[in-house]
Coordinates of N, CA and C and ligand atoms in Angstrom, one line a residue:
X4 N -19.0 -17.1 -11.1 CA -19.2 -16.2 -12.3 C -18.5 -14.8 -12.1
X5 N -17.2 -14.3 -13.2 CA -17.1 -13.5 -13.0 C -17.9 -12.7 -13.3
X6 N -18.1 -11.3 -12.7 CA -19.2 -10.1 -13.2 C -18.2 -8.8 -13.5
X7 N -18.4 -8.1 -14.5 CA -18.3 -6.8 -15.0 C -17.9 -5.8 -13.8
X8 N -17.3 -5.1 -13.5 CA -17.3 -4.0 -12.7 C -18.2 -2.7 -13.0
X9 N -18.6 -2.0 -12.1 CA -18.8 -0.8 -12.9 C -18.1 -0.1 -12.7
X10 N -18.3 1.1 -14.0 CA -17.5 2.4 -14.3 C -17.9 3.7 -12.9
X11 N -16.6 3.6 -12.2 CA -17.2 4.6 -11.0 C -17.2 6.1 -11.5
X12 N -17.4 6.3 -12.8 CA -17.8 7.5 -13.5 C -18.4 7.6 -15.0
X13 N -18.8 8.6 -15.6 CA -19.5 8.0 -16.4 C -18.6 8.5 -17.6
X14 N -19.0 7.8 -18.9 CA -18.4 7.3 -20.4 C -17.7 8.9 -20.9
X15 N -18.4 10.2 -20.5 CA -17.9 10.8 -20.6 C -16.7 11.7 -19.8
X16 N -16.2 10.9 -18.6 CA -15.7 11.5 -17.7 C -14.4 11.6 -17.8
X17 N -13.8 11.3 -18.8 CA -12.0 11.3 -19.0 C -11.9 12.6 -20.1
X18 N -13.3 12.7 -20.9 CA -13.0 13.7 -22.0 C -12.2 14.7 -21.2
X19 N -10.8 15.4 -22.0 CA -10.8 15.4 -23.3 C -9.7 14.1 -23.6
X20 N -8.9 14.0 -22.4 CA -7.8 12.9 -22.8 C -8.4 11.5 -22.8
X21 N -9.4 11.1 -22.8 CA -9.6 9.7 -23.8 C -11.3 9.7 -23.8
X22 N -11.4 10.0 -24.8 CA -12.4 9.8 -25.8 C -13.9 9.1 -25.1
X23 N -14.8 9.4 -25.1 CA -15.9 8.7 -24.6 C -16.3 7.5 -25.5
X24 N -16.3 8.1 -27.0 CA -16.1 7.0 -27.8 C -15.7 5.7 -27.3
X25 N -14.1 6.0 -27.6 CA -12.8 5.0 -26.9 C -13.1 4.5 -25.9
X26 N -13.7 5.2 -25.0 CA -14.4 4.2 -23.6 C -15.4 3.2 -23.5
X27 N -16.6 4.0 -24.5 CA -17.6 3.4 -25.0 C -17.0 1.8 -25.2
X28 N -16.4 2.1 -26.0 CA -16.1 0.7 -26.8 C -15.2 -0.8 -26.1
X29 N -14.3 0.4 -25.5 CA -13.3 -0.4 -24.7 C -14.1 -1.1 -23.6
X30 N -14.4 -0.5 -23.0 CA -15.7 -0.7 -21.7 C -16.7 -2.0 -22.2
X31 N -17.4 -1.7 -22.9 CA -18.9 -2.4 -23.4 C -18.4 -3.7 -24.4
X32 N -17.9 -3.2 -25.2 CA -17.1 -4.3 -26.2 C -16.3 -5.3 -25.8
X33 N -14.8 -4.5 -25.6 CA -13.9 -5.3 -25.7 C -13.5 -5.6 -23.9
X34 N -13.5 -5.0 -22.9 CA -13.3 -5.8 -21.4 C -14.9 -6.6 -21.2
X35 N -16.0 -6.7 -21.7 CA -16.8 -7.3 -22.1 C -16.4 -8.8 -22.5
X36 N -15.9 -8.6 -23.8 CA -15.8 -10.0 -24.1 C -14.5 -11.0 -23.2
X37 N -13.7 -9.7 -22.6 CA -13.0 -10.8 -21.6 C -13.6 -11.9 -20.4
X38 N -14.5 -10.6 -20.1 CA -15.1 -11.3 -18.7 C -16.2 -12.5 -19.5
X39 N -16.9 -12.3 -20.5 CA -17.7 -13.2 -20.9 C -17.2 -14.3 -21.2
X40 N -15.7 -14.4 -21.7 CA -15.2 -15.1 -22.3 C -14.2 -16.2 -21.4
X41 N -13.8 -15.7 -19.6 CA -13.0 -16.1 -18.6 C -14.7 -16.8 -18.2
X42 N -15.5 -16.4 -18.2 CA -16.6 -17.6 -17.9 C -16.6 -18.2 -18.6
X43 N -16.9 -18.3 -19.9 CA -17.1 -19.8 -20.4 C -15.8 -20.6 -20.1
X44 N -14.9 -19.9 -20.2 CA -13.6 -20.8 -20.0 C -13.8 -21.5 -18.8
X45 N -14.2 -21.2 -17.6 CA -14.1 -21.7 -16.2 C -15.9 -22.9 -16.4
X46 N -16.4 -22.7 -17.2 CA -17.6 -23.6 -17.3 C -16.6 -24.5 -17.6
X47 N -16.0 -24.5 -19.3 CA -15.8 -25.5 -19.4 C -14.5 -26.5 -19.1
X48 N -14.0 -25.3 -18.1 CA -13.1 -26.3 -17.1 C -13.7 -27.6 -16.1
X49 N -14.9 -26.6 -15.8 CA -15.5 -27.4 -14.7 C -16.3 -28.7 -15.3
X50 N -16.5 -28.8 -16.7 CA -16.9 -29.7 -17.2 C -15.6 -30.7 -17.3
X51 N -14.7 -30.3 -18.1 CA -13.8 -31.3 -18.1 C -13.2 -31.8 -16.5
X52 N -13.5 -31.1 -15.7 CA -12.7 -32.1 -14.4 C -14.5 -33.1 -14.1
X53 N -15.5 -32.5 -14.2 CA -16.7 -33.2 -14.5 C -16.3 -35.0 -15.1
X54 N -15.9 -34.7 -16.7 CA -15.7 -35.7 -17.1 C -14.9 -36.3 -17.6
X55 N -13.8 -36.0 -17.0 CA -12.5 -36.1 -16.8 C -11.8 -36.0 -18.2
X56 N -12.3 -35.1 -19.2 CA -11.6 -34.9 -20.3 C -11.3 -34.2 -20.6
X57 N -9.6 -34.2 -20.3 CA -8.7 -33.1 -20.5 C -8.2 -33.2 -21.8
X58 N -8.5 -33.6 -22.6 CA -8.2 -33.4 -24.3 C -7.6 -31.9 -24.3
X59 N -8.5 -30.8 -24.2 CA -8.4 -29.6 -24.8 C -7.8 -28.7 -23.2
X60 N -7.3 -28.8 -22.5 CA -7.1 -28.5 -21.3 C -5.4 -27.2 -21.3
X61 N -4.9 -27.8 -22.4 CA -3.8 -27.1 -22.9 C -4.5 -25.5 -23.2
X62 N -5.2 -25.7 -24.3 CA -5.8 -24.8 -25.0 C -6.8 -23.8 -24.0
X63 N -7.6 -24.4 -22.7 CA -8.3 -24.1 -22.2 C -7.7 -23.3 -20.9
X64 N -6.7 -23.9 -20.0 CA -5.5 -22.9 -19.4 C -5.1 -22.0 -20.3
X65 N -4.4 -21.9 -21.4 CA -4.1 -20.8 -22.1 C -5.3 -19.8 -22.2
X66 N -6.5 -19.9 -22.3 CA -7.8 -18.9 -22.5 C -7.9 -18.5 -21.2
X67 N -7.6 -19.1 -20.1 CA -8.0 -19.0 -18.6 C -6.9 -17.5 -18.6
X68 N -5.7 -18.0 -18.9 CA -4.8 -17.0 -18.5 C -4.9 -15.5 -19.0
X69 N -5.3 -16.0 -20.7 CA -5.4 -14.9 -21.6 C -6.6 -14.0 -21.5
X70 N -7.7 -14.4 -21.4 CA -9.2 -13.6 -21.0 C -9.2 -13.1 -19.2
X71 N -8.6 -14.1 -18.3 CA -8.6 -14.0 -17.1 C -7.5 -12.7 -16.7
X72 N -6.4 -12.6 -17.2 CA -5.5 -11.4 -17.2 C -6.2 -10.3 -17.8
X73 N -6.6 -10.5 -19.0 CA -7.1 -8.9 -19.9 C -8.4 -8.6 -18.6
X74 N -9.2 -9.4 -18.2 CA -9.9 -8.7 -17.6 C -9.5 -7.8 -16.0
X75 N -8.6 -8.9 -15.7 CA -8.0 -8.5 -14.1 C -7.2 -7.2 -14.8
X76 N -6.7 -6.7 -15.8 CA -6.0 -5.2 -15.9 C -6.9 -4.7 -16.6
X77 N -8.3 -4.8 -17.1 CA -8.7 -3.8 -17.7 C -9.4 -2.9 -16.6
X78 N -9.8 -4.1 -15.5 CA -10.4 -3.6 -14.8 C -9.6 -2.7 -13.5
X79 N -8.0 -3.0 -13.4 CA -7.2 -2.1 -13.0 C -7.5 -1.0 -13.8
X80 N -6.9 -0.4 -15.1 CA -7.4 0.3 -15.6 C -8.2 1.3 -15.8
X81 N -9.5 0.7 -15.8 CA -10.6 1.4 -15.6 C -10.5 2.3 -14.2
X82 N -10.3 1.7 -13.5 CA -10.1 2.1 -11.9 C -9.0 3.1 -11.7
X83 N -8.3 3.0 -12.5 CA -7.1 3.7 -12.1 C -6.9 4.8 -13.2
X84 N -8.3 5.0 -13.8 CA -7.9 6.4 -14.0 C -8.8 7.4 -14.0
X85 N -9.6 8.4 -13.8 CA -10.6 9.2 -12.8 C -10.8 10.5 -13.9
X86 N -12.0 11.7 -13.8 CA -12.1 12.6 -14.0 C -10.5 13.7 -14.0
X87 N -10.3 14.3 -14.8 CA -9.1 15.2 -14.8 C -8.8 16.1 -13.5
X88 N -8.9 15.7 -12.5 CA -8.8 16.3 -11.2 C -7.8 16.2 -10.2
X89 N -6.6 17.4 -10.1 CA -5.2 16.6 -9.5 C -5.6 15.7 -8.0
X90 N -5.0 14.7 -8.1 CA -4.6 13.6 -7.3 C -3.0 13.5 -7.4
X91 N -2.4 12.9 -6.2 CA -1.2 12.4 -6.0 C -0.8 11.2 -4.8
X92 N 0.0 10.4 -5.2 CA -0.2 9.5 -4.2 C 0.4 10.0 -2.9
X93 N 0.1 8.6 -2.2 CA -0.2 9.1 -0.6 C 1.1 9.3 0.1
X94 N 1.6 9.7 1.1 CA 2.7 10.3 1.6 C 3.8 8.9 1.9
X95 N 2.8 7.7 2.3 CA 3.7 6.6 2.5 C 3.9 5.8 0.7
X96 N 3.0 6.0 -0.4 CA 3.3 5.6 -1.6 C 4.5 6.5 -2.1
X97 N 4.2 7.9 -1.8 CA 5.6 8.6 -2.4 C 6.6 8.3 -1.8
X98 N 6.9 8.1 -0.4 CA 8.2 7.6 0.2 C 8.5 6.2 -0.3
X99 N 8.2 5.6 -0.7 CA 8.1 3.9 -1.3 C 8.8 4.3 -2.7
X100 N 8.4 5.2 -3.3 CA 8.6 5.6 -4.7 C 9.8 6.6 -4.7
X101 N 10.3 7.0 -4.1 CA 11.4 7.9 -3.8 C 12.3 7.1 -3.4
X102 N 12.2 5.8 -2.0 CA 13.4 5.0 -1.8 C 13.2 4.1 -3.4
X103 N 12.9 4.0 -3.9 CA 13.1 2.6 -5.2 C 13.2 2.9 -6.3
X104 N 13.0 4.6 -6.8 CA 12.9 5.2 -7.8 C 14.2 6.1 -7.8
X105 N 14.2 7.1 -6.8 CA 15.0 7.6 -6.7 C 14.3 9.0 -6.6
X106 N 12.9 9.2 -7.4 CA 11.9 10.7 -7.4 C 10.7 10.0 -8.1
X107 N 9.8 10.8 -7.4 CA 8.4 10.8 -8.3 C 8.8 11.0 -10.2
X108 N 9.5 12.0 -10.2 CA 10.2 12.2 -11.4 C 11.1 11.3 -12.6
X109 N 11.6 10.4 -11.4 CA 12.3 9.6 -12.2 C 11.5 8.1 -12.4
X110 N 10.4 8.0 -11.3 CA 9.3 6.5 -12.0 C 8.7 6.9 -12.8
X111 N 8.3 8.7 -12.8 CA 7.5 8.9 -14.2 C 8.0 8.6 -15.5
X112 N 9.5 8.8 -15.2 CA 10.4 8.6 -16.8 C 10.5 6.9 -17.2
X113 N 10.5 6.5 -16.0 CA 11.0 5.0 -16.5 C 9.4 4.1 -16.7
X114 N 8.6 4.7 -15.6 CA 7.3 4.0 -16.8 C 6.4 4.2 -17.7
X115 N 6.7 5.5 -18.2 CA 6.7 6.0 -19.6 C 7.6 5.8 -20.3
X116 N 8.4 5.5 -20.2 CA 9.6 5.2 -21.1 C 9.0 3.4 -21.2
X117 N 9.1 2.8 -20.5 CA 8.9 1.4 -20.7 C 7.5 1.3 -21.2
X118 N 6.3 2.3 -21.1 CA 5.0 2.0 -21.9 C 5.7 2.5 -23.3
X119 N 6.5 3.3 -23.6 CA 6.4 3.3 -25.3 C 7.2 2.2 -25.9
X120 N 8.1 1.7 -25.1 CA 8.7 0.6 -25.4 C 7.9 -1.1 -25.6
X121 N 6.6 -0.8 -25.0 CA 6.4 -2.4 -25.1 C 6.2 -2.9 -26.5
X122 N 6.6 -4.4 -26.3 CA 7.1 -4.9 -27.7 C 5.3 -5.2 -28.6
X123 N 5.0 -4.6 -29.1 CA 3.3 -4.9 -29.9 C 1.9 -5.0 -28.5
X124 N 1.5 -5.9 -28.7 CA 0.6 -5.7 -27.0 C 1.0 -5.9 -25.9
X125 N 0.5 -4.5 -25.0 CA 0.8 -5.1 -23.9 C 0.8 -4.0 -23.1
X126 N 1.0 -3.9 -21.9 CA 0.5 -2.9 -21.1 C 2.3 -2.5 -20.2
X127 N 2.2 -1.4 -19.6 CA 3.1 -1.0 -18.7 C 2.4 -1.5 -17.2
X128 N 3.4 -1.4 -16.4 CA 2.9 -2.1 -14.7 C 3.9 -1.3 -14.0
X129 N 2.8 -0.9 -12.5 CA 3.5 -0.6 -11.5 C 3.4 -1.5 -10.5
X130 N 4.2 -2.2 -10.1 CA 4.2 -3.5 -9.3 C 4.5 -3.3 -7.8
X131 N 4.0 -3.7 -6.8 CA 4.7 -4.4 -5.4 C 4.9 -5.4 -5.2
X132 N 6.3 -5.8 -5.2 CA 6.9 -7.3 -5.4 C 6.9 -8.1 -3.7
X133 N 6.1 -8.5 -3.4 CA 6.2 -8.8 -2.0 C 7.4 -9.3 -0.9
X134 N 7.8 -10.3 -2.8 CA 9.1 -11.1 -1.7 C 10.5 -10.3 -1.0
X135 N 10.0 -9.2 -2.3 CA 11.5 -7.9 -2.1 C 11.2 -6.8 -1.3
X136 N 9.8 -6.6 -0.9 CA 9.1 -5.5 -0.1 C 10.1 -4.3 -1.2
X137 N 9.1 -4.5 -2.8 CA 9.4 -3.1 -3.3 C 8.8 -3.1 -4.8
X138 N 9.1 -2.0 -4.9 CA 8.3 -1.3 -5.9 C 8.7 -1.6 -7.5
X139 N 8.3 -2.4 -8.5 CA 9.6 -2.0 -9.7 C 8.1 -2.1 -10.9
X140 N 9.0 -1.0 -11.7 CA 8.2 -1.0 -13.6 C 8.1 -2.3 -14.2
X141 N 7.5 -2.8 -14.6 CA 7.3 -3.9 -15.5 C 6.5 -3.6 -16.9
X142 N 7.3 -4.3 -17.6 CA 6.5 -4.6 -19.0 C 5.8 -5.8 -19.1
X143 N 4.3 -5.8 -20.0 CA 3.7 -6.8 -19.7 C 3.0 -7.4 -21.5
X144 N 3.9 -8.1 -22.0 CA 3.6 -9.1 -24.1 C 2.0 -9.5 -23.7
X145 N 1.2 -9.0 -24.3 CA -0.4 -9.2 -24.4 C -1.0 -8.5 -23.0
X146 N -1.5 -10.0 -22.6 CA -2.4 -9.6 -20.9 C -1.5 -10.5 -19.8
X147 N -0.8 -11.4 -20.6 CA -0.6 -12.7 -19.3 C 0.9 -13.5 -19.3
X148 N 1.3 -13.6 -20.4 CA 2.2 -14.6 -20.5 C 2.4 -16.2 -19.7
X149 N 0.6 -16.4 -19.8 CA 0.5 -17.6 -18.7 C -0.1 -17.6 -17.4
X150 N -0.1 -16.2 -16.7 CA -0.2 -16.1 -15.6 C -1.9 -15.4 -15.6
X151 N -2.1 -15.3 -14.0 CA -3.3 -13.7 -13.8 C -2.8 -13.4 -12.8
X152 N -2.6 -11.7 -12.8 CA -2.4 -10.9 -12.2 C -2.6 -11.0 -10.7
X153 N -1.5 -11.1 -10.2 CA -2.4 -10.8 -8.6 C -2.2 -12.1 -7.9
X154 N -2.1 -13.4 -9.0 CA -2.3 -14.4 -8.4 C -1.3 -15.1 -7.4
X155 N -1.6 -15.5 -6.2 CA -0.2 -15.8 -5.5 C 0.2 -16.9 -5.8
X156 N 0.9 -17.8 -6.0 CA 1.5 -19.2 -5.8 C 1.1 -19.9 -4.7
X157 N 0.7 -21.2 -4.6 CA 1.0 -22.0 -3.4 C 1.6 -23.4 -3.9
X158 N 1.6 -23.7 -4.8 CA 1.9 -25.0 -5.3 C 2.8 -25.1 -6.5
X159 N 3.8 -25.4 -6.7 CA 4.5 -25.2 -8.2 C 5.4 -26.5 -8.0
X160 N 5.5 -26.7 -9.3 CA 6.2 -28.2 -9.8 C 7.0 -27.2 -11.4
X161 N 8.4 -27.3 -11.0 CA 9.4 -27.1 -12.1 C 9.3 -28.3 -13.3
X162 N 8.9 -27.8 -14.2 CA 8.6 -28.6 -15.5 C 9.3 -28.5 -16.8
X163 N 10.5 -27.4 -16.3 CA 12.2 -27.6 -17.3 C 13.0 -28.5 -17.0
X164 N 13.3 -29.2 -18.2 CA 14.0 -30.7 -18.3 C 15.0 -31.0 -17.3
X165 N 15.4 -29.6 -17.0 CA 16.9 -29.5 -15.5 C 15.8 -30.3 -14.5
X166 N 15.2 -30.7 -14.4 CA 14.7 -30.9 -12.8 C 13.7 -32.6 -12.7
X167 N 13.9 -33.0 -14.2 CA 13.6 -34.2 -14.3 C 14.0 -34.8 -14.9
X168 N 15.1 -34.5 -16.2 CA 15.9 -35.1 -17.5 C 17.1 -36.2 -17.2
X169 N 17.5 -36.2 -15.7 CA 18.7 -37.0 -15.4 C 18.1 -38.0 -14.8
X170 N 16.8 -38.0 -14.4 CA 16.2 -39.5 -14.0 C 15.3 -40.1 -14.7
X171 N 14.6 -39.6 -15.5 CA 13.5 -39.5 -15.4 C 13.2 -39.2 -17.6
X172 N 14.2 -38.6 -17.6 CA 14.7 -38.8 -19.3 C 12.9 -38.2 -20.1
X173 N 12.8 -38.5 -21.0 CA 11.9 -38.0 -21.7 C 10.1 -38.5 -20.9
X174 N 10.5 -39.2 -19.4 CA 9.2 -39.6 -19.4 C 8.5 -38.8 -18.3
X175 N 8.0 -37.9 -18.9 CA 7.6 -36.8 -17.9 C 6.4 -36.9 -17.2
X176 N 5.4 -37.8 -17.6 CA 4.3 -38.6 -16.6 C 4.7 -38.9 -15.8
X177 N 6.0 -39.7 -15.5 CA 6.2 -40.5 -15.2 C 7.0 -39.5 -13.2
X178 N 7.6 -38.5 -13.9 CA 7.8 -37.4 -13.0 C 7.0 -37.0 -12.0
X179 N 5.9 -36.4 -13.1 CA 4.6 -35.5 -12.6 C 3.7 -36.7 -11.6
X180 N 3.8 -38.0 -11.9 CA 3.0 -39.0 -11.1 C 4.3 -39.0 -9.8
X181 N 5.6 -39.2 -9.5 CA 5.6 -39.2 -8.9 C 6.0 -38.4 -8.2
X182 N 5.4 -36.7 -8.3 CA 6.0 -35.6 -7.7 C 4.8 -35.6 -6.5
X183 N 3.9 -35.9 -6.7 CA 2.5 -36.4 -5.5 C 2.9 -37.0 -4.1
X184 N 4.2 -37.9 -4.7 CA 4.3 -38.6 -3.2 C 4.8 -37.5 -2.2
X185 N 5.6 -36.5 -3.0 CA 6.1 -35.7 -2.2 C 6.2 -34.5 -1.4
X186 N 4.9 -34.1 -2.0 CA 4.5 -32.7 -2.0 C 4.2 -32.4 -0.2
X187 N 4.6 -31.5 0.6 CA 4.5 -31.2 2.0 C 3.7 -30.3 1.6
X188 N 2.1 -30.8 2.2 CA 0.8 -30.2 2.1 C 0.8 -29.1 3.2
X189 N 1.7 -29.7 4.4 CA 2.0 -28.8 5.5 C 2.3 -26.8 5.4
X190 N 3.3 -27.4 4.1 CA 3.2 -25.4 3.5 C 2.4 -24.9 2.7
X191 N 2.0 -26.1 1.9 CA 0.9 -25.3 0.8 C 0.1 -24.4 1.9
X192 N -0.5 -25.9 3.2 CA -1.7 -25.0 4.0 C -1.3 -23.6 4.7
X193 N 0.0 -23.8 4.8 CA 0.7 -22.3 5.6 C -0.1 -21.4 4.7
X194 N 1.2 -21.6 3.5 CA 0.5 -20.2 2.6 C -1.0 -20.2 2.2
X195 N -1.5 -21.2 1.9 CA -3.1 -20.8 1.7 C -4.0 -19.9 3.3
X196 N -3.3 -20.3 4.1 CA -3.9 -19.5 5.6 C -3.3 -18.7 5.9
X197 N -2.3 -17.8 5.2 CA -1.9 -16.9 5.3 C -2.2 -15.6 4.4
X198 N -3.4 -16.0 3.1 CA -3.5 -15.4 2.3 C -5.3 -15.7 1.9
X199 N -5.8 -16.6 3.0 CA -7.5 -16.2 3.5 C -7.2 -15.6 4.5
Ligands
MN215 MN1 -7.8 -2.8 -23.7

């Protein structure tokens, strides 16, 4: 079960730049009904592997992603922004942000510029890309685009036609059944024990 975080200050602690109101609501209401809502999703996942009815399983990954993301960044969010009290990042974050940015000055431009740009919902991102050991702006259409935040990979099966269409032609069960024989559990386990 996921559980709610708490607010490590209180509803009125951002006044004047955002609204206790606005918190009120955002807080109690609406990151509320994510996390309430990434439960039921995960109940009734666990029912359907229960009783093996994946009927609705499309629809129910899609809610996993969509409620499970809004909550993983609201609760960034929340966290990441404090009473009006100067802070600055830390001497090895600014050096990270100076080699990749070019200045404190210039990530401020480009992720402000890219938050007014996002296309209808969606939030701006300061990212650490692991595989690149670096720092880049991202824009982010709703909460997820499929994904949750944070989450690493261990296991992926390419499911664009390039990668099964020349053998395998429109029968893509037929793929997916026999992508099993092949799978080297030997790395999944790397990466899974490298990331407990
Ligand atoms: Mn929100």
């Amino acid at each position: 079960m996921l559980k709610m975080i708490e607010l490590p200050y209180p509803l009125n602690a951002l006044e004047p730049y955002y609204s206790m109101q606005t918190l009120d609501l955002h807080y109690h209401i609406l990151y509320k009904g994510y996390v309430d809502n990434t439960n039921k999703t995960q109940e009734k996942l666990e029912k359907a592997r229960n009783t093996g009815d994946f009927e609705n399983l499309k629809c129910l990954e899609k809610n996993l992603s969509f409620f499970g993301s809004g909550a993983i960044l609201h609760e960034l969010f929340f966290m990441n922004m404090g009473p009006a009290v100067p802070t600055e990042p830390s001497s090895q974050l600014m050096e990270q942000i100076g080699k990749d940015f070019g200045s404190f000055e210039m990530f401020k431009k480009q992720f402000s510029e890219a938050s007014k740009a996002v296309e209808a919902s969606g939030w701006a991102l300061l990212v650490w890309v692991p595989k690149w050991k670096k720092l880049e702006v991202l824009q982010c259409e709703k909460h997820q685009d499929l994904t949750l935040w944070g989450c690493i990979p261990l296991l992926v099966l390419d499911m664009w036609e390039h990668s099964y269409y020349l053998q395998y032609q429109t029968k893509r069960p037929e793929y997916v059944n026999a992508f099993w024989n092949i799978v080297n559990w030997n790395e999944v386990n790397k990466r899974y024990k490298n990331i407990s």
